[in-house]
Amino acid sequence: MLFSCLAEHLRLQKKLAGERFQGRISGPQEEIIWACSQCHHMLHSETHCEVCRATIVADDVGLNS
């Protein structure tokens, strides 16, 4: 993992310098992060907010039954 991170870093440096490089630079990936609607902190639990202790209620809007 360390070497693949180093290789990507070198590819990025070469790209910025306008040099040719082999391989591919990873692109952005979509990630969903849930936040508490009360305090807006990132949620780590599926049942409650660890900061303000608000209970998480499932929102069924848009789901097919």
XYZ file of C-alpha atoms in Angstrom:
65
model
C 0.000 0.000 0.000
C 2.853 2.347 0.806
C 4.462 1.796 -2.598
C 1.198 2.310 -4.483
C 0.700 5.615 -2.617
C 4.247 6.653 -3.464
C 3.745 5.699 -7.127
C 0.570 7.773 -7.314
C 2.335 10.718 -5.717
C 5.122 10.503 -8.314
C 2.558 10.329 -11.138
C 0.872 13.466 -9.807
C 4.198 15.292 -9.604
C 5.052 14.275 -13.179
C 1.623 15.378 -14.396
C 2.031 18.790 -12.754
C 5.493 19.151 -14.299
C 4.145 18.240 -17.745
C 6.194 15.041 -17.953
C 4.997 11.744 -19.382
C 4.112 9.019 -16.916
C 2.877 5.455 -17.004
C -0.088 4.125 -15.084
C -3.232 5.878 -14.077
C -3.996 8.521 -11.480
C -6.989 7.602 -9.383
C -9.884 9.987 -9.667
C -12.415 11.211 -7.160
C -14.801 8.660 -5.722
C -18.294 9.313 -4.484
C -18.756 8.848 -0.771
C -21.852 9.434 1.341
C -21.389 10.856 4.815
C -24.440 11.096 7.052
C -24.831 14.075 9.367
C -27.086 14.765 12.336
C -29.949 17.132 11.494
C -29.801 18.582 15.018
C -26.100 19.412 15.516
C -24.748 18.699 11.986
C -21.908 16.460 13.192
C -20.916 13.364 11.226
C -22.754 10.225 12.316
C -20.840 7.102 13.352
C -23.790 5.174 14.793
C -26.968 3.973 13.086
C -29.119 4.579 16.179
C -28.115 7.918 17.695
C -25.861 10.953 17.348
C -22.822 10.548 19.574
C -22.530 14.322 20.081
C -26.062 15.506 20.948
C -27.636 12.038 21.591
C -30.485 12.658 19.111
C -32.204 9.439 18.024
C -31.853 8.552 14.345
C -35.170 7.926 12.591
C -35.223 6.140 9.220
C -36.475 8.287 6.357
C -38.438 6.128 3.892
C -38.921 8.882 1.319
C -38.013 7.672 -2.157
C -37.766 3.995 -1.187
C -39.846 1.427 -3.041
C -41.812 -0.968 -0.853
